[in-house]
Coordinates of C-alpha atoms in Angstrom, one line a residue:
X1082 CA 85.5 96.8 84.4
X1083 CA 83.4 97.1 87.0
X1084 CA 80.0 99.1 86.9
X1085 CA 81.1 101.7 90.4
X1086 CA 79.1 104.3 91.4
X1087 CA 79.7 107.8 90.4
X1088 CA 80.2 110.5 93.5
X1089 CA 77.6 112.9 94.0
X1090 CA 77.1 116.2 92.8
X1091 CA 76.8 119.5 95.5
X1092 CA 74.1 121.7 94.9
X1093 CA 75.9 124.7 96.2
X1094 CA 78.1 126.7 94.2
X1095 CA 82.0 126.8 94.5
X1096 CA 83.6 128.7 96.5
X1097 CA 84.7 132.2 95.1
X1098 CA 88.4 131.5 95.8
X1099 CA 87.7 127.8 94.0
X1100 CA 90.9 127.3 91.5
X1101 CA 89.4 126.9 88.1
X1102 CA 91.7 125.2 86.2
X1103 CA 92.7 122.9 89.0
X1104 CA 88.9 121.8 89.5
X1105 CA 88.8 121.3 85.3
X1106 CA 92.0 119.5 85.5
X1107 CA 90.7 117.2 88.4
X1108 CA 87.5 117.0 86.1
X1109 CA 90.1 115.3 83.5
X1110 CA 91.7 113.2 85.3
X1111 CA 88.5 111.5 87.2
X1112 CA 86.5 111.1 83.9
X1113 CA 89.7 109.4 82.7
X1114 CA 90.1 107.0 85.4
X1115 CA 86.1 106.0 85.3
X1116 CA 87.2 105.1 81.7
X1117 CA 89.9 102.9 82.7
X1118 CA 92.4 105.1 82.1
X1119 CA 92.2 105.9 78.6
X1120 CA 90.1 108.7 76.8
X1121 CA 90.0 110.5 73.3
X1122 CA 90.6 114.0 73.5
X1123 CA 87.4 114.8 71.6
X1124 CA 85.5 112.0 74.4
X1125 CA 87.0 114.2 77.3
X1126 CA 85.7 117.7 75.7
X1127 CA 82.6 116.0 75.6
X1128 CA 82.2 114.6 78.8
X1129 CA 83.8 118.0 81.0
X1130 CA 81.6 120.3 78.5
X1131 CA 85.0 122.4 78.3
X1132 CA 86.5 123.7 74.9
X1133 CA 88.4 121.2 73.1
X1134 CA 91.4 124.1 73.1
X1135 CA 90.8 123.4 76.9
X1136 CA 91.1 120.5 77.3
X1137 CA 94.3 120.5 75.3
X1138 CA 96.0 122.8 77.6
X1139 CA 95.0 121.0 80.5
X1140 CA 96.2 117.0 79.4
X1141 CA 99.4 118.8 77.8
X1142 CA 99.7 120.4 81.3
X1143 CA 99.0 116.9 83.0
X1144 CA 101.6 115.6 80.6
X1145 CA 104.4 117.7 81.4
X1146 CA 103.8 116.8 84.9
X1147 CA 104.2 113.1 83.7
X1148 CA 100.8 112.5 84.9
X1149 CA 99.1 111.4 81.6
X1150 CA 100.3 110.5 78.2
X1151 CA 99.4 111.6 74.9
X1152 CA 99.3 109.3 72.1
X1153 CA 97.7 111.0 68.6
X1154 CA 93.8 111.9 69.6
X1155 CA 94.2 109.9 72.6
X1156 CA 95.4 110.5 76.4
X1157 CA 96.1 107.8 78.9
X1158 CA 96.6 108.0 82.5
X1159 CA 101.1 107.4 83.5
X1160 CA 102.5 106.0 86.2
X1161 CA 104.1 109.0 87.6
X1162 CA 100.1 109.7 88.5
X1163 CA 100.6 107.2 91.0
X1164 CA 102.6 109.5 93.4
X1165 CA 99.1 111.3 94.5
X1166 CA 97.7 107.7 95.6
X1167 CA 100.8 106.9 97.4
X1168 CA 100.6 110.2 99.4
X1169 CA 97.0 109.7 100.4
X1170 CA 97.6 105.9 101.2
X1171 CA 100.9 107.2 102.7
X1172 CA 98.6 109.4 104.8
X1173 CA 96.0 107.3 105.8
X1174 CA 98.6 105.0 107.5
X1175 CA 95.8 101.8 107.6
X1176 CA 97.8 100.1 104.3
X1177 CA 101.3 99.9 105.6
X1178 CA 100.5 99.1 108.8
X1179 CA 97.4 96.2 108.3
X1180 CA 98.4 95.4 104.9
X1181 CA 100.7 92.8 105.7
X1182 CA 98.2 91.1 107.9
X1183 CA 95.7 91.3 105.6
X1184 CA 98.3 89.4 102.9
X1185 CA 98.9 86.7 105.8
X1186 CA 95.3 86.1 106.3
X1187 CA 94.7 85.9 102.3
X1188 CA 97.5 83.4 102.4
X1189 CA 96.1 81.2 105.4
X1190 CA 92.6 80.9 104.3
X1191 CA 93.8 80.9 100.2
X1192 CA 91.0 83.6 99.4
X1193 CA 91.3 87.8 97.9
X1194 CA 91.1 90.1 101.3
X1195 CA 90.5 93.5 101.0
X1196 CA 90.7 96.5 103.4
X1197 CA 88.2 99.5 102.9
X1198 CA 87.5 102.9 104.1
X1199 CA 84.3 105.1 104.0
X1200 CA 84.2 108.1 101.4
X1201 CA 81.3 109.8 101.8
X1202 CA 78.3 107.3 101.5
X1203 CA 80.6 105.1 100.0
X1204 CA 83.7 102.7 100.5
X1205 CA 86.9 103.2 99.0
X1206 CA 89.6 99.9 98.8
X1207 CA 92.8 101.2 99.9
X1208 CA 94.6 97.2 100.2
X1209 CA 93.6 94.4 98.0
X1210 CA 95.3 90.6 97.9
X1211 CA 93.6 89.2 95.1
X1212 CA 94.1 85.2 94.1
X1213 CA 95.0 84.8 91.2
X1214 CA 92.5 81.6 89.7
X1215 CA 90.2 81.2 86.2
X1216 CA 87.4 82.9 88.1
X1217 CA 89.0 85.8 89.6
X1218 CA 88.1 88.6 91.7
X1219 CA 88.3 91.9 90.0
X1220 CA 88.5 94.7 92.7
X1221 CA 91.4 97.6 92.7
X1222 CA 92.5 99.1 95.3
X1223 CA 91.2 102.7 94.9
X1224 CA 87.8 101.3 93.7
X1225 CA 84.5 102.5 94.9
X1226 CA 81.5 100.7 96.1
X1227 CA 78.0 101.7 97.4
X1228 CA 77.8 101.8 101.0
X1229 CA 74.4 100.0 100.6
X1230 CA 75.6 97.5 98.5
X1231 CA 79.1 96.0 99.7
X1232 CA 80.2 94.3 102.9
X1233 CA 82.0 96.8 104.1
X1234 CA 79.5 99.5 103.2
X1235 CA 77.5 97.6 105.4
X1236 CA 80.1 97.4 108.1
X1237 CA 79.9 101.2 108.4
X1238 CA 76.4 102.1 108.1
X1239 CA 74.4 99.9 110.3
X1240 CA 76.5 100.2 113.5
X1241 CA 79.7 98.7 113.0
X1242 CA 78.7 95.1 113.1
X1243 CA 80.2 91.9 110.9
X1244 CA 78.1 92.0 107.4
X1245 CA 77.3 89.2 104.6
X1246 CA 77.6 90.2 101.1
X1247 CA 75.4 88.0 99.2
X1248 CA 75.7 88.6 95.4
X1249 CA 75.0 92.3 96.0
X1250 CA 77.8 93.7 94.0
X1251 CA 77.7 90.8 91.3
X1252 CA 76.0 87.6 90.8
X1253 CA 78.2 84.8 92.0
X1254 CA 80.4 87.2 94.6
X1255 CA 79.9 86.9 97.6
X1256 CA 81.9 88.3 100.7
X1257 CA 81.6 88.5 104.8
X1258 CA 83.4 92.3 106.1
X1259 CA 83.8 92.4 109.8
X1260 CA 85.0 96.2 111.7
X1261 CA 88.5 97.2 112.6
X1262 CA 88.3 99.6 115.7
X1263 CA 90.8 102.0 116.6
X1264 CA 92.2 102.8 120.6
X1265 CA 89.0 104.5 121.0
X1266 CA 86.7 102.4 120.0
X1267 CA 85.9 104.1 116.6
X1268 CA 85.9 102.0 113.1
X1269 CA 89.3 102.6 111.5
X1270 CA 88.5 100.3 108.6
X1271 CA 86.9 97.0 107.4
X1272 CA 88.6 94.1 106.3
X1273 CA 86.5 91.4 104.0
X1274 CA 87.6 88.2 103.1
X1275 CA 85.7 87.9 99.4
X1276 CA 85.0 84.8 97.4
X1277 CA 82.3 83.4 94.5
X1278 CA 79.6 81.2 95.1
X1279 CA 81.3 78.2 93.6
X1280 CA 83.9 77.9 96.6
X1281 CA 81.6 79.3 98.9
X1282 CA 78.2 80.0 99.9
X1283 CA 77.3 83.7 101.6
X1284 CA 75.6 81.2 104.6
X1285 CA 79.0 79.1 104.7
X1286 CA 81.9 81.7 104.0
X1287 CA 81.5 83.1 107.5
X1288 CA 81.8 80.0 109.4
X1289 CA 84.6 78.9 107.0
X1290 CA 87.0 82.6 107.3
X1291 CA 85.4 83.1 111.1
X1292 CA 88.5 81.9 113.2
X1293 CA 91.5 83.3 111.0
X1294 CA 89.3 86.5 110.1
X1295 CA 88.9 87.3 114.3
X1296 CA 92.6 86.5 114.7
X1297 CA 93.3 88.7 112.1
X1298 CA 91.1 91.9 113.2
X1299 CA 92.5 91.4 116.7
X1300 CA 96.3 91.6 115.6
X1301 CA 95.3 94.5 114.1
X1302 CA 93.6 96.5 116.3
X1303 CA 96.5 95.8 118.2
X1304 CA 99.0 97.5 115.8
X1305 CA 96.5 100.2 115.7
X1306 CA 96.7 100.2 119.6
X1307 CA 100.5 100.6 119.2
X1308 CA 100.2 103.4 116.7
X1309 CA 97.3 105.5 118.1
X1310 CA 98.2 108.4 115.5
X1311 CA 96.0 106.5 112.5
X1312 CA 93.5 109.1 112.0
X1313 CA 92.0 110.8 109.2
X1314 CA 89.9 108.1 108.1
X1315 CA 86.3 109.9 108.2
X1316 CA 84.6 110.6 105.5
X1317 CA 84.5 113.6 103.7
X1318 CA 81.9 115.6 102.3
X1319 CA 80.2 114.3 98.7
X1320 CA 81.9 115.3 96.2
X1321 CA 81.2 117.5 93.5
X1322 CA 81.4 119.0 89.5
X1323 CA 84.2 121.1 88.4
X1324 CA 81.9 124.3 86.7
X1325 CA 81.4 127.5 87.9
X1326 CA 84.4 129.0 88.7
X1327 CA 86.3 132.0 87.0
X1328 CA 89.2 131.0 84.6
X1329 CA 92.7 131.1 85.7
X1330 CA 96.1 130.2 83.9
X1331 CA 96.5 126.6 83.6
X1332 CA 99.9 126.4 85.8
X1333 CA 97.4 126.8 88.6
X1334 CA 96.9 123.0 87.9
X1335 CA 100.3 122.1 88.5
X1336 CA 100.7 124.3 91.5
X1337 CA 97.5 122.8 92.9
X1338 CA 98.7 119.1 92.2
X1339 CA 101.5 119.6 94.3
X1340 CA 99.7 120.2 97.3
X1341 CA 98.2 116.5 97.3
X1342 CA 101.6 114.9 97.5
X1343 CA 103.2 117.0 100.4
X1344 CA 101.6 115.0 102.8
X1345 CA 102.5 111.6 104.0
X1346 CA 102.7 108.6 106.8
X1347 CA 105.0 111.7 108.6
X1348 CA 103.4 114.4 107.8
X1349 CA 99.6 112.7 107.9
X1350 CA 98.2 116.3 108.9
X1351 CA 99.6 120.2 107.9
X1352 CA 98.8 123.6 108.7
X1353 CA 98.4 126.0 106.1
X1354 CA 102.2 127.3 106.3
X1355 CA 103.1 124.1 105.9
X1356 CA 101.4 123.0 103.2
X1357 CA 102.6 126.2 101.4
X1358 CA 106.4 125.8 102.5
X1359 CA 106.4 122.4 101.5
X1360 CA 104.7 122.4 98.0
X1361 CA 106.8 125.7 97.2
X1362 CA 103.7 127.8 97.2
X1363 CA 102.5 131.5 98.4
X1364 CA 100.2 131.0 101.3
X1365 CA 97.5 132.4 99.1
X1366 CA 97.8 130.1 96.3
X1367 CA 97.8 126.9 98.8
X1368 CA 94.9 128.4 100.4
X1369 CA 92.7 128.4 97.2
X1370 CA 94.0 124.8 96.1
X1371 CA 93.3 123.7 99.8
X1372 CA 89.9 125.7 99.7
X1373 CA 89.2 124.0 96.2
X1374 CA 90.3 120.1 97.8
X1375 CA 87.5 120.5 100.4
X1376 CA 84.8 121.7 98.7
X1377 CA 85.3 118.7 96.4
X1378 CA 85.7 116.6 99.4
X1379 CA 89.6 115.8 98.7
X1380 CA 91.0 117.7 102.0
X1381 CA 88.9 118.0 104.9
X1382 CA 89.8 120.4 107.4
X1383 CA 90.1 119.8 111.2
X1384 CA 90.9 123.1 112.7
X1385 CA 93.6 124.5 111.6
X1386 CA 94.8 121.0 110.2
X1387 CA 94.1 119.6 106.9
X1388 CA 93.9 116.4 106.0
X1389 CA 93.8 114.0 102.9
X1390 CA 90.4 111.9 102.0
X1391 CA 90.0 108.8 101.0
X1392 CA 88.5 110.7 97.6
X1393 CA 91.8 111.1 96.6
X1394 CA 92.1 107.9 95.4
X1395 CA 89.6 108.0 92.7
X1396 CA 92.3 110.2 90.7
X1397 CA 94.1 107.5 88.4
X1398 CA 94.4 104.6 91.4
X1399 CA 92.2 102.4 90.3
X1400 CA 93.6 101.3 86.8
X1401 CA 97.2 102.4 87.3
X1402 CA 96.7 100.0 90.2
X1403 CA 96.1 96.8 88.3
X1404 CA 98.7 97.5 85.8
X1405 CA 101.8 94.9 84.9
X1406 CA 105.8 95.4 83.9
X1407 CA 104.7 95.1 80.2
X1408 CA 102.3 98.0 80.3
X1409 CA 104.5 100.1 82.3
X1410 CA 107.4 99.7 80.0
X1411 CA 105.1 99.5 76.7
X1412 CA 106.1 103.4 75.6
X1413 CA 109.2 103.4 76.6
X1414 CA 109.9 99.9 74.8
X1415 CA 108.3 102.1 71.4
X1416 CA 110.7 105.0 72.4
X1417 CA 113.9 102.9 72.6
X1418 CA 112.5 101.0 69.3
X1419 CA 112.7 104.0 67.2
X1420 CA 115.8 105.9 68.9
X1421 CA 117.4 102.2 67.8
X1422 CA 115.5 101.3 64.6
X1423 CA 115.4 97.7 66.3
X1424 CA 113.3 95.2 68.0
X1425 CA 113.2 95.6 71.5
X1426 CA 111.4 93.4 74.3
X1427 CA 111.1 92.4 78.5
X1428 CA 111.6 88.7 78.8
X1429 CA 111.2 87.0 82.6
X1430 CA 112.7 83.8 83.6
X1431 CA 110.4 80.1 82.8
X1432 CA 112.7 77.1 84.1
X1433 CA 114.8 76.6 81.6
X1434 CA 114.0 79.2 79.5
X1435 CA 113.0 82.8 78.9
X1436 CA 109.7 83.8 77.6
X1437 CA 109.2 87.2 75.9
X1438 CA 106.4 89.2 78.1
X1439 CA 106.3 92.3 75.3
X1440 CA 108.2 93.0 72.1
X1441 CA 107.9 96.6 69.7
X1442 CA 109.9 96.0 66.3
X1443 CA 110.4 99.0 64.3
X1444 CA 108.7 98.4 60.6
X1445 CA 111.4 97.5 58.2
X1446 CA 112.2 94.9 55.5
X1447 CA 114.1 92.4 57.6
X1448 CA 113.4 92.6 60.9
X1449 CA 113.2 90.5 63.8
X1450 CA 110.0 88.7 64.8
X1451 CA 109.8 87.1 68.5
X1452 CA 106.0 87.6 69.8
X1453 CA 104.9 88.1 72.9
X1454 CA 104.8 84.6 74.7
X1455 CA 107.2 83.1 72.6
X1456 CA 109.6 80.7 74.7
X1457 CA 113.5 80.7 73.8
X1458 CA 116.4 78.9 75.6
X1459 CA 118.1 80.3 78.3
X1460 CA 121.2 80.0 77.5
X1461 CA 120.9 81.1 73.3
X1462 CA 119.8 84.4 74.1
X1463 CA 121.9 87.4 76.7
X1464 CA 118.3 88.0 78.6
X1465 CA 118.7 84.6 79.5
X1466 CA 122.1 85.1 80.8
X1467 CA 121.1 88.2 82.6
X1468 CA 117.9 86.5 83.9
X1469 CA 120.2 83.7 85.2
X1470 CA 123.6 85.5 86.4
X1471 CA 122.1 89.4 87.6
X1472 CA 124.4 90.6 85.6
X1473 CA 124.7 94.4 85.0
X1474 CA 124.4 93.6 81.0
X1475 CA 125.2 90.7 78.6
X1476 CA 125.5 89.6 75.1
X1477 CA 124.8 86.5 73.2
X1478 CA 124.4 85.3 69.6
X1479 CA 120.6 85.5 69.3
X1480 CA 118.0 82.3 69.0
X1481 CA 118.8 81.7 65.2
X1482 CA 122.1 82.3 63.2
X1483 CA 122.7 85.9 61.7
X1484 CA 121.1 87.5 65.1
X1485 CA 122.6 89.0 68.7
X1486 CA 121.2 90.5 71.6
X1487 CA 122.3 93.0 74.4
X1488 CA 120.1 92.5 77.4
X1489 CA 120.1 94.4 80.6
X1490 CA 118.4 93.3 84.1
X1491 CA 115.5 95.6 84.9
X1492 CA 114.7 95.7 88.8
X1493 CA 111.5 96.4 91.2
X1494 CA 111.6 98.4 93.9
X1495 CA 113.3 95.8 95.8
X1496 CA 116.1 95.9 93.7
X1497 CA 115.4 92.1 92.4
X1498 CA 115.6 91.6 88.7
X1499 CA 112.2 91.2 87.3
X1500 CA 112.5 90.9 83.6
X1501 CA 115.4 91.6 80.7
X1502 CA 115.7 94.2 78.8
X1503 CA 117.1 93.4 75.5
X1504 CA 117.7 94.9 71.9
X1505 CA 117.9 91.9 69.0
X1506 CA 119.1 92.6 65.8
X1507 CA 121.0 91.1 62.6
X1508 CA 124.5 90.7 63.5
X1509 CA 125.5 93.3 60.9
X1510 CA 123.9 96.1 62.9
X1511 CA 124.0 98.0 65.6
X1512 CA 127.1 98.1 68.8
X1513 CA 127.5 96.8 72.0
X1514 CA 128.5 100.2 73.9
X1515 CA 126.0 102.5 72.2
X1516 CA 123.1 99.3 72.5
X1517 CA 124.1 99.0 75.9
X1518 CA 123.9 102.6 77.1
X1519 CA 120.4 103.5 75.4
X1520 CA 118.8 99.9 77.2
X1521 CA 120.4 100.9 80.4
X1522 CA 119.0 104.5 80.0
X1523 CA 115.3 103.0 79.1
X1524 CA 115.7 100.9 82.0
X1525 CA 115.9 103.6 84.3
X1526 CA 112.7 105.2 82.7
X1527 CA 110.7 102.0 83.1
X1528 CA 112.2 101.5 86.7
X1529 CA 111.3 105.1 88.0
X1530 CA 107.8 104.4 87.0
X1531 CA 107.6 100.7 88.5
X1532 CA 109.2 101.9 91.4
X1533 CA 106.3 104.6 91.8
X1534 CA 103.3 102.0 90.6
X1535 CA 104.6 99.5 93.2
X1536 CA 105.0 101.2 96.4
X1537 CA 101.3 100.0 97.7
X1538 CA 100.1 97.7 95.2
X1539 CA 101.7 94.5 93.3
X1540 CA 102.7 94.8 89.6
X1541 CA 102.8 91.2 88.2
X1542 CA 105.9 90.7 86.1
X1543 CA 104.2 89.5 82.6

């Protein structure tokens, strides 16, 4: 994981009309994603300075919500967290409409591009095409990095000009960041092409990414001449701690949450009755959430428009980001394991056979024992034949006598099949029909959330 800077702290106070429990629950879940997603309970008392009965109430709130789950003393961050991200990015308009130029020009010069916005002193990734190689770049989007000491923090604090960064992030990185203006002149974004010293050194990589990076930055500030509604991208203020306030009940954090994903690519800026009408809110409870966004520098307000900051993203994005198909289906796979009492796994498609990306076996006497990676044939298992076929479900004696599967496809948001879903057993347990109802229900689970996870960002398949 990546040492990033921490966001500042105010010195003023909060506001009096600051929500509480929504800056304590925001507290939670940015301590959680500078931990890579995970925490202890007793870890996040400790790091908020909040009651451990708080902190309770809050991640059992977050879990209702779907946003985190809790697993014994510990709480993760869930892809359903994923949905604020997409509304910010959704808002901000710059991924969906450079990020496929910014994949084109990864693919023509064979290096990881990344686009990056200002947040506060800072930059904030909001598209990354990383290439995927022994000695890999790490970055996600929704990352920070110090303005000082990144290209693109460069980019936008000494006047807009290309920038070289030589190692300043880590030893061996190096990157060259060039600005991305908008209709009026002003820097929209900046899109770096970033490599290591091994490939490239920080005097060569310019002259070596100069020709397809100019192209590149041209075809988009010609998009962005086409779509001259892009705004929203200035920074907002520094952000700040989540004390001080006076308690309120906890649902004040789910009513606050809300208000982030109301906006969108449509709907980029809202006044306060719309932000109220659309979350479901009183117009005095969407004023204090809104009230409680800005001073934490998550909302900045532009008259009687508010908007969605680039902060936003430092709320889960980052590690839900660079999460795969196993991981996502990981608690559903235990779930389905113990409804079933059976082994369960995801298998993807390798020539002319299927290799297993994640297994969960229930414990038992005799029970069946295919770890992750192992490599069966195609046609001797039913996740082979659904891998093969895209079929809606199949069955097939299993890879040794005395065993059968029931497989199921499980698809991405485009509605390709990405892995199997299969339950393998002895051949004296379990049925088809009941087998093949509670896979097709888990299914649905794991594509919900993949569907979510994916909408900005690629989830590798294994």
């Amino acid at each position: 994981m990546l040492d990033l800077p921490s966001p500042s702290v105010k010195d003023a106070p909060p506001p009096a009309e600051a929500v509480a429990p929504l800056m304590r629950g925001l507290d939670v879940l940015r301590r959680l994603t500078d931990a890579d997603g995970t925490l202890a309970l007793a870890e996040l008392a400790r790091g908020t300075g909040l009651a451990r009965s708080t902190v309770d109430r809050i991640c059992a709130t977050l879990a209702h919500l779907g946003y985190l789950r809790l697993d014994g003393r510990d709480a993760s961050l869930a892809p359903p967290l994923m949905a604020v991200a997409n509304a910010c990015l959704d808002a901000l308009r710059v991924p969906g409409l450079l990020g496929p130029l910014a994949d084109r020009l990864a693919d023509e010069l064979d290096e990881s591009v990344s686009i990056a916005v200002p947040d506060g002193d800072d930059i904030r990734f909001v598209h990354q095409v990383l290439r995927r190689r022994a000695l890999s770049i790490s970055f996600r989007v929704g990352d920070l990095l110090p303005g000082e000491g990144s290209a693109p923090g460069i980019v936008f604090r000494r006047g807009a000009s290309p920038a070289v960064d030589d190692q300043l992030v880590e030893p061996g990185l190096v990157a060259v960041a060039v600005p991305v203006r908008g209709p009026g002149g002003d820097v929209v974004c900046a899109v770096s092409v970033v490599s290591h010293t091994s490939r490239h050194s920080a005097r060569g990589l310019p002259g070596v990414v100069r020709g397809a990076l100019e192209a590149c930055v041209r075809d988009m500030e010609g998009v962005l001449r086409d779509d001259a509604e892009v705004t929203g991208l200035r920074p907002g203020p520094r952000s700040s701690n989540a004390g001080g306030a006076e308690s309120a009940p906890v649902q004040a954090l789910a009513r606050g949450l809300s208000v982030l994903t109301v906006f969108s690519g449509e709907r980029p800026e809202m006044t306060l009755s719309q932000v109220a009408e659309a979350a479901g809110l009183s117009r005095a409870s969407a004023r204090r959430a809104l009230i409680t966004y800005e001073y934490l520098g998550y909302v900045r307000q532009d008259g009687r428009v508010h908007r969605l900051t680039p902060r936003v993203l430092g709320l889960g994005c980052a590690p839900l980001s660079r999460t795969t198909v196993p991981r996502i289906a990981g608690p559903h796979l235990a779930a389905l394991s113990d409804t079933l009492g059976e082994s369960v796994g995801l298998s993807v498609a390798d020539g002319e056979w299927v290799r297993c990306t994640a297994r969960v076996a229930p414990r038992r006497v005799m029970s069946v024992d295919i770890g992750v990676g192992t490599r069966l044939p195609a046609g001797a298992t039913a996740a082979g034949e659904v891998l093969a076929g895209e079929i809606g479900e199949a069955v097939a004696d299993g890879p040794e006598d005395g065993l059968w599967s029931v497989a199921v496809p499980l698809r991405g948001r485009d509605g390709s099949v990405v892995s199997a879903l299969d339950v393998t057993a002895h051949r004296g347990r379990g049925e088809r029909t009941a087998w093949a109802e509670a896979l097709r229900a888990t299914a649905a689970g794991i594509e919900a959330d993949l569907r979510v996870t994916s909408r900005f960002v690629t989830v590798p398949r294994h």
